[in-house]
Amino acid sequence: MNPMDRRPLRIAIACYPTIGGSGVVATELGLALHRRGHEVHFVASAQPVRYPGDGERLRWHPVRIPAYALFGFPSYGMSTACVLAEVADQFRIDLFHVHYAYPHAVSGYLANRMTHEGNPAVITTLHG
């Protein structure tokens, strides 16, 4: 099969939104995939630094970290997993590309197990 005959992928990218290396790499990779015709959804606690704004087949989904008195530290990893699963179900995501082993790889795995449709594949890019 000719790769050009395949339909565009729907990709969710979990990353840190910072100007540091992993956030820049993840955002630039997502933008390059978008330019090639793929649908890209960024999942991050803030809009990634190099993100140009929502457009056709390009969106940012914020991770909101709930405050819970019982725990001294917020559950960012579980919050990210929940947003990934919601995006996967709503947009029929084919692939999770997560940056950083912890917490994003764990979040991607959990989201994969939580999804109702298709269980998106999980790819992890390890940074640091």
N, CA, C and O atoms as a Tinker XYZ file with bonds, in Angstrom:
   512  protein
     1  N      0.844000   -1.185000    0.000000    73     2
     2  CA     0.000000    0.000000    0.000000    64     1     3
     3  C      0.888000    1.246000    0.000000    63     2     4     5
     4  O      1.869000    1.335000    0.737000    81     3
     5  N      0.523000    2.171000   -0.822000    73     3     6
     6  CA     1.233000    3.440000   -0.892000    64     5     7
     7  C      0.921000    4.254000    0.360000    63     6     8     9
     8  O     -0.253000    4.465000    0.665000    81     7
     9  N      1.949000    4.726000    1.106000    73     7    10
    10  CA     1.680000    5.511000    2.321000    64     9    11
    11  C      0.809000    6.739000    2.055000    63    10    12    13
    12  O      0.108000    7.193000    2.960000    81    11
    13  N      0.834000    7.277000    0.861000    73    11    14
    14  CA     0.033000    8.457000    0.544000    64    13    15
    15  C     -1.455000    8.126000    0.434000    63    14    16    17
    16  O     -2.297000    9.023000    0.484000    81    15
    17  N     -1.782000    6.823000    0.281000    73    15    18
    18  CA    -3.184000    6.407000    0.188000    64    17    19
    19  C     -3.845000    6.287000    1.552000    63    18    20    21
    20  O     -5.068000    6.161000    1.627000    81    19
    21  N     -3.087000    6.322000    2.613000    73    19    22
    22  CA    -3.625000    6.188000    3.966000    64    21    23
    23  C     -4.309000    7.474000    4.390000    63    22    24    25
    24  O     -3.939000    8.566000    3.958000    81    23
    25  N     -5.315000    7.326000    5.244000    73    23    26
    26  CA    -5.990000    8.516000    5.766000    64    25    27
    27  C     -5.085000    9.198000    6.779000    63    26    28    29
    28  O     -4.237000    8.545000    7.387000    81    27
    29  N     -5.253000   10.496000    6.969000    73    27    30
    30  CA    -4.466000   11.195000    7.993000    64    29    31
    31  C     -4.753000   10.612000    9.377000    63    30    32    33
    32  O     -5.870000   10.179000    9.661000    81    31
    33  N     -3.742000   10.608000   10.219000    73    31    34
    34  CA    -3.900000   10.114000   11.592000    64    33    35
    35  C     -4.468000   11.212000   12.484000    63    34    36    37
    36  O     -4.327000   12.402000   12.204000    81    35
    37  N     -5.108000   10.783000   13.559000    73    35    38
    38  CA    -5.557000   11.686000   14.615000    64    37    39
    39  C     -4.647000   11.406000   15.808000    63    38    40    41
    40  O     -4.685000   10.319000   16.386000    81    39
    41  N     -3.835000   12.386000   16.169000    73    39    42
    42  CA    -2.755000   12.206000   17.140000    64    41    43
    43  C     -2.962000   13.134000   18.333000    63    42    44    45
    44  O     -3.216000   14.326000   18.160000    81    43
    45  N     -2.852000   12.590000   19.536000    73    43    46
    46  CA    -2.852000   13.399000   20.757000    64    45    47
    47  C     -1.436000   13.389000   21.316000    63    46    48    49
    48  O     -0.856000   12.324000   21.531000    81    47
    49  N     -0.883000   14.562000   21.548000    73    47    50
    50  CA     0.485000   14.698000   22.057000    64    49    51
    51  C      0.420000   15.276000   23.467000    63    50    52    53
    52  O     -0.063000   16.391000   23.663000    81    51
    53  N      0.904000   14.518000   24.445000    73    51    54
    54  CA     0.992000   15.001000   25.826000    64    53    55
    55  C      2.409000   15.509000   26.044000    63    54    56    57
    56  O      3.385000   14.814000   25.760000    81    55
    57  N      2.507000   16.739000   26.555000    73    55    58
    58  CA     3.834000   17.326000   26.743000    64    57    59
    59  C      3.783000   18.397000   27.819000    63    58    60    61
    60  O      2.713000   18.843000   28.233000    81    59
    61  N      4.967000   18.795000   28.260000    73    59    62
    62  CA     5.067000   19.963000   29.117000    64    61    63
    63  C      4.993000   21.196000   28.225000    63    62    64    65
    64  O      5.507000   21.170000   27.106000    81    63
    65  N      4.374000   22.262000   28.685000    73    63    66
    66  CA     4.181000   23.441000   27.832000    64    65    67
    67  C      5.364000   24.407000   27.833000    63    66    68    69
    68  O      5.292000   25.468000   27.213000    81    67
    69  N      6.425000   24.061000   28.503000    73    67    70
    70  CA     7.515000   25.000000   28.765000    64    69    71
    71  C      8.400000   25.239000   27.553000    63    70    72    73
    72  O      8.316000   24.546000   26.539000    81    71
    73  N      9.248000   26.244000   27.698000    73    71    74
    74  CA    10.176000   26.600000   26.636000    64    73    75
    75  C     11.362000   25.637000   26.593000    63    74    76    77
    76  O     12.160000   25.684000   25.658000    81    75
    77  N     11.483000   24.773000   27.586000    73    75    78
    78  CA    12.570000   23.794000   27.632000    64    77    79
    79  C     12.506000   22.800000   26.491000    63    78    80    81
    80  O     11.564000   22.810000   25.698000    81    79
    81  N     13.496000   21.951000   26.412000    73    79    82
    82  CA    13.657000   21.039000   25.281000    64    81    83
    83  C     12.469000   20.168000   24.944000    63    82    84    85
    84  O     12.040000   20.151000   23.790000    81    83
    85  N     11.918000   19.441000   25.908000    73    83    86
    86  CA    10.855000   18.493000   25.581000    64    85    87
    87  C      9.604000   19.191000   25.075000    63    86    88    89
    88  O      8.954000   18.694000   24.155000    81    87
    89  N      9.255000   20.326000   25.653000    73    87    90
    90  CA     8.078000   21.055000   25.206000    64    89    91
    91  C      8.237000   21.587000   23.790000    63    90    92    93
    92  O      7.297000   21.555000   22.996000    81    91
    93  N      9.427000   22.075000   23.481000    73    91    94
    94  CA     9.706000   22.585000   22.140000    64    93    95
    95  C      9.707000   21.436000   21.133000    63    94    96    97
    96  O      9.107000   21.551000   20.064000    81    95
    97  N     10.376000   20.328000   21.464000    73    95    98
    98  CA    10.438000   19.172000   20.561000    64    97    99
    99  C      9.032000   18.652000   20.282000    63    98   100   101
   100  O      8.678000   18.414000   19.127000    81    99
   101  N      8.234000   18.474000   21.320000    73    99   102
   102  CA     6.882000   17.945000   21.149000    64   101   103
   103  C      6.022000   18.875000   20.303000    63   102   104   105
   104  O      5.296000   18.415000   19.421000    81   103
   105  N      6.095000   20.167000   20.560000    73   103   106
   106  CA     5.281000   21.121000   19.818000    64   105   107
   107  C      5.705000   21.189000   18.356000    63   106   108   109
   108  O      4.857000   21.164000   17.464000    81   107
   109  N      6.998000   21.274000   18.106000    73   107   110
   110  CA     7.474000   21.339000   16.725000    64   109   111
   111  C      7.141000   20.055000   15.958000    63   110   112   113
   112  O      6.789000   20.112000   14.780000    81   111
   113  N      7.252000   18.905000   16.617000    73   111   114
   114  CA     6.882000   17.642000   15.976000    64   113   115
   115  C      5.391000   17.655000   15.619000    63   114   116   117
   116  O      5.010000   17.286000   14.508000    81   115
   117  N      4.560000   18.080000   16.564000    73   115   118
   118  CA     3.124000   18.149000   16.309000    64   117   119
   119  C      2.784000   19.087000   15.178000    63   118   120   121
   120  O      1.931000   18.776000   14.347000    81   119
   121  N      3.442000   20.235000   15.133000    73   119   122
   122  CA     3.185000   21.197000   14.055000    64   121   123
   123  C      3.625000   20.641000   12.701000    63   122   124   125
   124  O      2.958000   20.872000   11.693000    81   123
   125  N      4.740000   19.914000   12.670000    73   123   126
   126  CA     5.198000   19.291000   11.426000    64   125   127
   127  C      4.204000   18.218000   10.972000    63   126   128   129
   128  O      3.902000   18.120000    9.783000    81   127
   129  N      3.698000   17.422000   11.902000    73   127   130
   130  CA     2.690000   16.414000   11.555000    64   129   131
   131  C      1.422000   17.085000   11.039000    63   130   132   133
   132  O      0.802000   16.600000   10.092000    81   131
   133  N      1.037000   18.194000   11.655000    73   131   134
   134  CA    -0.130000   18.945000   11.206000    64   133   135
   135  C      0.066000   19.463000    9.776000    63   134   136   137
   136  O     -0.849000   19.392000    8.956000    81   135
   137  N      1.250000   19.979000    9.486000    73   135   138
   138  CA     1.530000   20.470000    8.126000    64   137   139
   139  C      1.446000   19.349000    7.094000    63   138   140   141
   140  O      1.176000   19.599000    5.920000    81   139
   141  N      1.677000   18.120000    7.533000    73   139   142
   142  CA     1.582000   16.963000    6.626000    64   141   143
   143  C      0.148000   16.449000    6.501000    63   142   144   145
   144  O     -0.096000   15.448000    5.828000    81   143
   145  N     -0.794000   17.125000    7.144000    73   143   146
   146  CA    -2.197000   16.774000    6.976000    64   145   147
   147  C     -2.834000   15.994000    8.107000    63   146   148   149
   148  O     -4.013000   15.651000    8.029000    81   147
   149  N     -2.071000   15.704000    9.168000    73   147   150
   150  CA    -2.615000   14.961000   10.295000    64   149   151
   151  C     -3.369000   15.894000   11.240000    63   150   152   153
   152  O     -3.096000   17.093000   11.296000    81   151
   153  N     -4.307000   15.332000   11.969000    73   151   154
   154  CA    -5.043000   16.075000   13.001000    64   153   155
   155  C     -4.270000   15.929000   14.302000    63   154   156   157
   156  O     -3.983000   14.811000   14.729000    81   155
   157  N     -3.930000   17.048000   14.936000    73   155   158
   158  CA    -3.075000   17.012000   16.122000    64   157   159
   159  C     -3.766000   17.714000   17.284000    63   158   160   161
   160  O     -4.274000   18.826000   17.146000    81   159
   161  N     -3.773000   17.037000   18.437000    73   159   162
   162  CA    -4.349000   17.555000   19.675000    64   161   163
   163  C     -3.247000   17.577000   20.728000    63   162   164   165
   164  O     -2.705000   16.531000   21.085000    81   163
   165  N     -2.917000   18.767000   21.226000    73   163   166
   166  CA    -1.930000   18.893000   22.300000    64   165   167
   167  C     -2.654000   18.828000   23.633000    63   166   168   169
   168  O     -3.689000   19.468000   23.816000    81   167
   169  N     -2.111000   18.056000   24.563000    73   167   170
   170  CA    -2.648000   17.938000   25.918000    64   169   171
   171  C     -1.539000   18.395000   26.855000    63   170   172   173
   172  O     -0.497000   17.749000   26.964000    81   171
   173  N     -1.779000   19.528000   27.538000    73   171   174
   174  CA    -0.754000   20.106000   28.409000    64   173   175
   175  C     -1.416000   21.002000   29.452000    63   174   176   177
   176  O     -2.552000   21.442000   29.277000    81   175
   177  N     -0.702000   21.260000   30.525000    73   175   178
   178  CA    -1.257000   22.057000   31.626000    64   177   179
   179  C     -1.391000   23.538000   31.278000    63   178   180   181
   180  O     -2.110000   24.269000   31.959000    81   179
   181  N     -0.714000   23.980000   30.240000    73   179   182
   182  CA    -0.837000   25.344000   29.724000    64   181   183
   183  C     -0.595000   25.260000   28.222000    63   182   184   185
   184  O     -0.093000   24.252000   27.723000    81   183
   185  N     -0.947000   26.302000   27.516000    73   183   186
   186  CA    -0.714000   26.295000   26.072000    64   185   187
   187  C      0.783000   26.201000   25.815000    63   186   188   189
   188  O      1.544000   27.011000   26.345000    81   187
   189  N      1.230000   25.224000   25.007000    73   187   190
   190  CA     2.664000   25.112000   24.729000    64   189   191
   191  C      3.232000   26.411000   24.159000    63   190   192   193
   192  O      2.567000   27.108000   23.393000    81   191
   193  N      4.454000   26.721000   24.539000    73   191   194
   194  CA     5.085000   27.996000   24.204000    64   193   195
   195  C      5.064000   28.284000   22.707000    63   194   196   197
   196  O      4.778000   29.415000   22.313000    81   195
   197  N      5.350000   27.321000   21.883000    73   195   198
   198  CA     5.413000   27.548000   20.433000    64   197   199
   199  C      4.091000   27.231000   19.722000    63   198   200   201
   200  O      4.051000   27.197000   18.492000    81   199
   201  N      3.041000   27.005000   20.456000    73   199   202
   202  CA     1.747000   26.671000   19.867000    64   201   203
   203  C      1.134000   27.913000   19.232000    63   202   204   205
   204  O      1.021000   28.942000   19.897000    81   203
   205  N      0.731000   27.845000   17.955000    73   203   206
   206  CA     0.231000   29.037000   17.269000    64   205   207
   207  C     -1.244000   29.350000   17.537000    63   206   208   209
   208  O     -1.732000   30.401000   17.121000    81   207
   209  N     -1.942000   28.475000   18.208000    73   207   210
   210  CA    -3.374000   28.671000   18.450000    64   209   211
   211  C     -4.190000   27.637000   17.695000    63   210   212   213
   212  O     -3.727000   27.051000   16.717000    81   211
   213  N     -5.415000   27.423000   18.164000    73   211   214
   214  CA    -6.282000   26.418000   17.550000    64   213   215
   215  C     -6.593000   26.768000   16.102000    63   214   216   217
   216  O     -6.690000   27.938000   15.733000    81   215
   217  N     -6.743000   25.746000   15.308000    73   215   218
   218  CA    -7.092000   25.903000   13.905000    64   217   219
   219  C     -7.726000   24.629000   13.405000    63   218   220   221
   220  O     -8.071000   23.750000   14.194000    81   219
   221  N     -7.882000   24.523000   12.107000    73   219   222
   222  CA    -8.445000   23.314000   11.534000    64   221   223
   223  C     -7.476000   22.152000   11.754000    63   222   224   225
   224  O     -6.315000   22.216000   11.350000    81   223
   225  N     -7.959000   21.102000   12.391000    73   223   226
   226  CA    -7.177000   19.898000   12.702000    64   225   227
   227  C     -6.035000   20.157000   13.681000    63   226   228   229
   228  O     -5.083000   19.379000   13.733000    81   227
   229  N     -6.118000   21.248000   14.464000    73   227   230
   230  CA    -5.080000   21.582000   15.439000    64   229   231
   231  C     -5.752000   22.185000   16.670000    63   230   232   233
   232  O     -6.417000   23.218000   16.590000    81   231
   233  N     -5.561000   21.504000   17.834000    73   231   234
   234  CA    -6.208000   21.983000   19.065000    64   233   235
   235  C     -5.322000   21.738000   20.270000    63   234   236   237
   236  O     -4.480000   20.840000   20.293000    81   235
   237  N     -5.549000   22.579000   21.272000    73   235   238
   238  CA    -4.920000   22.394000   22.580000    64   237   239
   239  C     -6.022000   22.088000   23.585000    63   238   240   241
   240  O     -7.058000   22.752000   23.603000    81   239
   241  N     -5.791000   21.072000   24.425000    73   239   242
   242  CA    -6.725000   20.668000   25.473000    64   241   243
   243  C     -6.018000   20.843000   26.819000    63   242   244   245
   244  O     -5.030000   20.159000   27.087000    81   243
   245  N     -6.508000   21.744000   27.663000    73   243   246
   246  CA    -5.827000   21.995000   28.941000    64   245   247
   247  C     -6.035000   20.866000   29.946000    63   246   248   249
   248  O     -7.104000   20.260000   30.023000    81   247
   249  N     -4.988000   20.606000   30.706000    73   247   250
   250  CA    -5.074000   19.681000   31.843000    64   249   251
   251  C     -5.300000   20.544000   33.070000    63   250   252   253
   252  O     -4.450000   21.356000   33.436000    81   251
   253  N     -6.430000   20.367000   33.693000    73   251   254
   254  CA    -6.729000   21.102000   34.922000    64   253   255
   255  C     -6.419000   20.186000   36.093000    63   254   256   257
   256  O     -6.888000   19.049000   36.146000    81   255
   257  N     -5.641000   20.678000   37.011000    73   255   258
   258  CA    -5.194000   19.870000   38.144000    64   257   259
   259  C     -6.076000   20.207000   39.345000    63   258   260   261
   260  O     -6.019000   21.318000   39.872000    81   259
   261  N     -6.885000   19.249000   39.771000    73   259   262
   262  CA    -7.794000   19.542000   40.885000    64   261   263
   263  C     -7.056000   19.622000   42.221000    63   262   264   265
   264  O     -6.082000   18.905000   42.449000    81   263
   265  N     -7.526000   20.486000   43.079000    73   263   266
   266  CA    -7.007000   20.547000   44.451000    64   265   267
   267  C     -7.825000   19.570000   45.281000    63   266   268   269
   268  O     -9.054000   19.575000   45.226000    81   267
   269  N     -7.150000   18.747000   46.035000    73   267   270
   270  CA    -7.825000   17.755000   46.864000    64   269   271
   271  C     -7.116000   17.739000   48.213000    63   270   272   273
   272  O     -5.937000   17.393000   48.294000    81   271
   273  N     -7.813000   18.103000   49.242000    73   271   274
   274  CA    -7.208000   18.323000   50.558000    64   273   275
   275  C     -6.474000   17.102000   51.112000    63   274   276   277
   276  O     -5.508000   17.252000   51.861000    81   275
   277  N     -6.913000   15.913000   50.757000    73   275   278
   278  CA    -6.301000   14.705000   51.305000    64   277   279
   279  C     -4.857000   14.530000   50.827000    63   278   280   281
   280  O     -4.015000   14.010000   51.558000    81   279
   281  N     -4.576000   14.970000   49.589000    73   279   282
   282  CA    -3.249000   14.782000   49.019000    64   281   283
   283  C     -2.465000   16.083000   49.082000    63   282   284   285
   284  O     -2.995000   17.149000   48.768000    81   283
   285  N     -1.211000   15.997000   49.487000    73   283   286
   286  CA    -0.372000   17.184000   49.581000    64   285   287
   287  C      0.056000   17.714000   48.231000    63   286   288   289
   288  O      0.400000   18.889000   48.107000    81   287
   289  N      0.039000   16.841000   47.190000    73   287   290
   290  CA     0.467000   17.247000   45.857000    64   289   291
   291  C     -0.624000   16.903000   44.855000    63   290   292   293
   292  O     -1.246000   15.846000   44.963000    81   291
   293  N     -0.865000   17.761000   43.897000    73   291   294
   294  CA    -1.922000   17.509000   42.919000    64   293   295
   295  C     -1.622000   16.292000   42.052000    63   294   296   297
   296  O     -0.462000   15.915000   41.883000    81   295
   297  N     -2.643000   15.693000   41.517000    73   295   298
   298  CA    -2.510000   14.502000   40.690000    64   297   299
   299  C     -2.445000   14.876000   39.210000    63   298   300   301
   300  O     -3.395000   14.642000   38.463000    81   299
   301  N     -1.327000   15.453000   38.794000    73   299   302
   302  CA    -1.154000   15.869000   37.410000    64   301   303
   303  C     -1.212000   14.675000   36.451000    63   302   304   305
   304  O     -1.840000   14.752000   35.395000    81   303
   305  N     -0.559000   13.582000   36.821000    73   303   306
   306  CA    -0.524000   12.405000   35.941000    64   305   307
   307  C     -1.901000   11.835000   35.671000    63   306   308   309
   308  O     -2.219000   11.513000   34.526000    81   307
   309  N     -2.722000   11.702000   36.695000    73   307   310
   310  CA    -4.065000   11.172000   36.502000    64   309   311
   311  C     -4.939000   12.169000   35.755000    63   310   312   313
   312  O     -5.763000   11.772000   34.930000    81   311
   313  N     -4.772000   13.450000   36.030000    73   311   314
   314  CA    -5.529000   14.468000   35.302000    64   313   315
   315  C     -5.190000   14.425000   33.813000    63   314   316   317
   316  O     -6.079000   14.551000   32.971000    81   315
   317  N     -3.924000   14.250000   33.490000    73   315   318
   318  CA    -3.502000   14.152000   32.098000    64   317   319
   319  C     -4.102000   12.906000   31.446000    63   318   320   321
   320  O     -4.571000   12.969000   30.310000    81   319
   321  N     -4.091000   11.777000   32.153000    73   319   322
   322  CA    -4.688000   10.545000   31.624000    64   321   323
   323  C     -6.163000   10.750000   31.314000    63   322   324   325
   324  O     -6.651000   10.287000   30.283000    81   323
   325  N     -6.866000   11.429000   32.182000    73   323   326
   326  CA    -8.297000   11.665000   31.975000    64   325   327
   327  C     -8.548000   12.549000   30.753000    63   326   328   329
   328  O     -9.469000   12.287000   29.980000    81   327
   329  N     -7.738000   13.591000   30.575000    73   327   330
   330  CA    -7.913000   14.453000   29.407000    64   329   331
   331  C     -7.577000   13.674000   28.132000    63   330   332   333
   332  O     -8.297000   13.784000   27.139000    81   331
   333  N     -6.500000   12.893000   28.143000    73   331   334
   334  CA    -6.160000   12.072000   26.979000    64   333   335
   335  C     -7.305000   11.133000   26.615000    63   334   336   337
   336  O     -7.661000   11.013000   25.443000    81   335
   337  N     -7.880000   10.471000   27.608000    73   335   338
   338  CA    -8.992000    9.539000   27.353000    64   337   339
   339  C    -10.211000   10.274000   26.799000    63   338   340   341
   340  O    -10.865000    9.785000   25.879000    81   339
   341  N    -10.519000   11.447000   27.356000    73   339   342
   342  CA   -11.655000   12.233000   26.856000    64   341   343
   343  C    -11.431000   12.655000   25.409000    63   342   344   345
   344  O    -12.335000   12.554000   24.580000    81   343
   345  N    -10.213000   13.132000   25.106000    73   343   346
   346  CA    -9.894000   13.551000   23.739000    64   345   347
   347  C     -9.968000   12.351000   22.797000    63   346   348   349
   348  O    -10.481000   12.464000   21.684000    81   347
   349  N     -9.456000   11.201000   23.243000    73   347   350
   350  CA    -9.484000    9.996000   22.414000    64   349   351
   351  C    -10.905000    9.591000   22.074000    63   350   352   353
   352  O    -11.199000    9.256000   20.926000    81   351
   353  N    -11.782000    9.617000   23.055000    73   351   354
   354  CA   -13.165000    9.229000   22.805000    64   353   355
   355  C    -13.897000   10.259000   21.941000    63   354   356   357
   356  O    -14.662000    9.886000   21.052000    81   355
   357  N    -13.672000   11.533000   22.192000    73   355   358
   358  CA   -14.381000   12.575000   21.455000    64   357   359
   359  C    -13.903000   12.698000   20.005000    63   358   360   361
   360  O    -14.711000   12.933000   19.107000    81   359
   361  N    -12.586000   12.539000   19.769000    73   359   362
   362  CA   -12.025000   12.788000   18.441000    64   361   363
   363  C    -11.523000   11.522000   17.748000    63   362   364   365
   364  O    -10.900000   11.599000   16.689000    81   363
   365  N    -11.792000   10.352000   18.346000    73   363   366
   366  CA   -11.396000    9.064000   17.764000    64   365   367
   367  C     -9.889000    9.037000   17.453000    63   366   368   369
   368  O     -9.475000    8.766000   16.325000    81   367
   369  N     -9.099000    9.322000   18.471000    73   367   370
   370  CA    -7.640000    9.403000   18.350000    64   369   371
   371  C     -7.059000    8.036000   17.989000    63   370   372   373
   372  O     -7.470000    7.012000   18.533000    81   371
   373  N     -6.095000    8.037000   17.061000    73   371   374
   374  CA    -5.404000    6.813000   16.644000    64   373   375
   375  C     -4.157000    6.546000   17.467000    63   374   376   377
   376  O     -3.771000    5.395000   17.671000    81   375
   377  N     -3.526000    7.622000   17.939000    73   375   378
   378  CA    -2.198000    7.497000   18.525000    64   377   379
   379  C     -1.987000    8.526000   19.626000    63   378   380   381
   380  O     -2.287000    9.707000   19.452000    81   379
   381  N     -1.468000    8.065000   20.763000    73   379   382
   382  CA    -0.981000    8.969000   21.806000    64   381   383
   383  C      0.532000    9.048000   21.645000    63   382   384   385
   384  O      1.206000    8.018000   21.663000    81   383
   385  N      1.075000   10.253000   21.488000    73   383   386
   386  CA     2.528000   10.423000   21.514000    64   385   387
   387  C      2.824000   11.235000   22.759000    63   386   388   389
   388  O      2.495000   12.419000   22.838000    81   387
   389  N      3.440000   10.594000   23.720000    73   387   390
   390  CA     3.660000   11.226000   25.018000    64   389   391
   391  C      5.149000   11.489000   25.217000    63   390   392   393
   392  O      5.993000   10.664000   24.867000    81   391
   393  N      5.453000   12.647000   25.783000    73   391   394
   394  CA     6.839000   13.067000   25.984000    64   393   395
   395  C      7.141000   13.060000   27.476000    63   394   396   397
   396  O      6.458000   13.704000   28.272000    81   395
   397  N      8.158000   12.334000   27.824000    73   395   398
   398  CA     8.638000   12.090000   29.191000    64   397   399
   399  C      8.041000   10.780000   29.702000    63   398   400   401
   400  O      6.852000   10.507000   29.535000    81   399
   401  N      8.903000    9.979000   30.328000    73   399   402
   402  CA     8.434000    8.692000   30.845000    64   401   403
   403  C      7.447000    8.881000   31.979000    63   402   404   405
   404  O      6.395000    8.243000   32.023000    81   403
   405  N      7.806000    9.773000   32.900000    73   403   406
   406  CA     6.884000   10.020000   34.004000    64   405   407
   407  C      6.629000   11.502000   34.095000    63   406   408   409
   408  O      7.582000   12.276000   34.184000    81   407
   409  N      5.414000   11.919000   34.078000    73   407   410
   410  CA     4.209000   11.106000   34.198000    64   409   411
   411  C      3.549000   10.766000   32.866000    63   410   412   413
   412  O      2.611000    9.969000   32.850000    81   411
   413  N      4.000000   11.338000   31.745000    73   411   414
   414  CA     3.231000   11.215000   30.514000    64   413   415
   415  C      3.110000    9.796000   29.975000    63   414   416   417
   416  O      2.045000    9.436000   29.473000    81   415
   417  N      4.157000    8.971000   30.056000    73   415   418
   418  CA     4.033000    7.589000   29.578000    64   417   419
   419  C      3.002000    6.835000   30.411000    63   418   420   421
   420  O      2.195000    6.074000   29.878000    81   419
   421  N      3.036000    7.052000   31.705000    73   419   422
   422  CA     2.046000    6.412000   32.587000    64   421   423
   423  C      0.650000    6.937000   32.255000    63   422   424   425
   424  O     -0.310000    6.168000   32.212000    81   423
   425  N      0.539000    8.235000   32.022000    73   423   426
   426  CA    -0.755000    8.832000   31.668000    64   425   427
   427  C     -1.266000    8.252000   30.350000    63   426   428   429
   428  O     -2.451000    7.943000   30.228000    81   427
   429  N     -0.389000    8.104000   29.373000    73   427   430
   430  CA    -0.780000    7.524000   28.090000    64   429   431
   431  C     -1.258000    6.096000   28.225000    63   430   432   433
   432  O     -2.259000    5.707000   27.624000    81   431
   433  N     -0.534000    5.305000   29.024000    73   431   434
   434  CA    -0.944000    3.919000   29.247000    64   433   435
   435  C     -2.319000    3.868000   29.916000    63   434   436   437
   436  O     -3.198000    3.123000   29.482000    81   435
   437  N     -2.499000    4.660000   30.968000    73   435   438
   438  CA    -3.791000    4.670000   31.660000    64   437   439
   439  C     -4.911000    5.126000   30.728000    63   438   440   441
   440  O     -5.995000    4.543000   30.731000    81   439
   441  N     -4.658000    6.160000   29.935000    73   439   442
   442  CA    -5.670000    6.645000   28.996000    64   441   443
   443  C     -6.011000    5.580000   27.965000    63   442   444   445
   444  O     -7.175000    5.420000   27.599000    81   443
   445  N     -5.013000    4.859000   27.498000    73   443   446
   446  CA    -5.242000    3.759000   26.563000    64   445   447
   447  C     -6.203000    2.740000   27.156000    63   446   448   449
   448  O     -7.087000    2.235000   26.465000    81   447
   449  N     -6.029000    2.443000   28.421000    73   447   450
   450  CA    -6.885000    1.448000   29.093000    64   449   451
   451  C     -8.278000    2.007000   29.368000    63   450   452   453
   452  O     -9.229000    1.235000   29.495000    81   451
   453  N     -8.423000    3.329000   29.464000    73   451   454
   454  CA    -9.716000    3.949000   29.782000    64   453   455
   455  C    -10.579000    4.219000   28.554000    63   454   456   457
   456  O    -11.786000    4.420000   28.689000    81   455
   457  N     -9.991000    4.229000   27.360000    73   455   458
   458  CA   -10.751000    4.634000   26.183000    64   457   459
   459  C    -11.759000    3.576000   25.784000    63   458   460   461
   460  O    -11.587000    2.383000   26.034000    81   459
   461  N    -12.811000    4.057000   25.158000    73   459   462
   462  CA   -13.889000    3.171000   24.724000    64   461   463
   463  C    -13.722000    2.743000   23.277000    63   462   464   465
   464  O    -14.169000    1.662000   22.893000    81   463
   465  N    -13.093000    3.567000   22.487000    73   463   466
   466  CA   -12.987000    3.314000   21.053000    64   465   467
   467  C    -11.543000    3.084000   20.625000    63   466   468   469
   468  O    -10.723000    4.001000   20.682000    81   467
   469  N    -11.236000    1.887000   20.205000    73   467   470
   470  CA   -10.003000    1.633000   19.495000    64   469   471
   471  C     -8.708000    1.555000   20.264000    63   470   472   473
   472  O     -7.692000    1.173000   19.683000    81   471
   473  N     -8.686000    1.894000   21.536000    73   471   474
   474  CA    -7.448000    1.862000   22.302000    64   473   475
   475  C     -6.272000    2.407000   21.501000    63   474   476   477
   476  O     -5.522000    1.628000   20.912000    81   475
   477  N     -6.094000    3.719000   21.465000    73   475   478
   478  CA    -4.994000    4.288000   20.683000    64   477   479
   479  C     -3.640000    3.697000   21.070000    63   478   480   481
   480  O     -3.386000    3.385000   22.233000    81   479
   481  N     -2.791000    3.554000   20.075000    73   479   482
   482  CA    -1.421000    3.127000   20.335000    64   481   483
   483  C     -0.735000    4.209000   21.163000    63   482   484   485
   484  O     -1.124000    5.376000   21.121000    81   483
   485  N      0.292000    3.808000   21.917000    73   483   486
   486  CA     1.030000    4.763000   22.746000    64   485   487
   487  C      2.496000    4.721000   22.323000    63   486   488   489
   488  O      3.124000    3.661000   22.312000    81   487
   489  N      3.026000    5.884000   21.979000    73   487   490
   490  CA     4.446000    6.035000   21.682000    64   489   491
   491  C      5.013000    7.030000   22.683000    63   490   492   493
   492  O      4.426000    8.086000   22.918000    81   491
   493  N      6.151000    6.692000   23.270000    73   491   494
   494  CA     6.784000    7.576000   24.252000    64   493   495
   495  C      8.132000    8.030000   23.724000    63   494   496   497
   496  O      8.943000    7.221000   23.275000    81   495
   497  N      8.362000    9.342000   23.785000    73   495   498
   498  CA     9.695000    9.880000   23.542000    64   497   499
   499  C     10.281000   10.216000   24.898000    63   498   500   501
   500  O      9.712000   11.010000   25.647000    81   499
   501  N     11.413000    9.616000   25.215000    73   499   502
   502  CA    12.056000    9.819000   26.506000    64   501   503
   503  C     13.012000   11.006000   26.402000    63   502   504   505
   504  O     13.861000   11.066000   25.513000    81   503
   505  N     12.856000   11.928000   27.315000    73   503   506
   506  CA    13.715000   13.119000   27.358000    64   505   507
   507  C     14.501000   13.103000   28.676000    63   506   508   509
   508  O     14.076000   12.496000   29.658000    81   507
   509  N     15.626000   13.766000   28.675000    73   507   510
   510  CA    16.369000   13.945000   29.913000    64   509   511
   511  C     17.187000   12.750000   30.299000    63   510   512
   512  O     17.864000   12.771000   31.327000    81   511
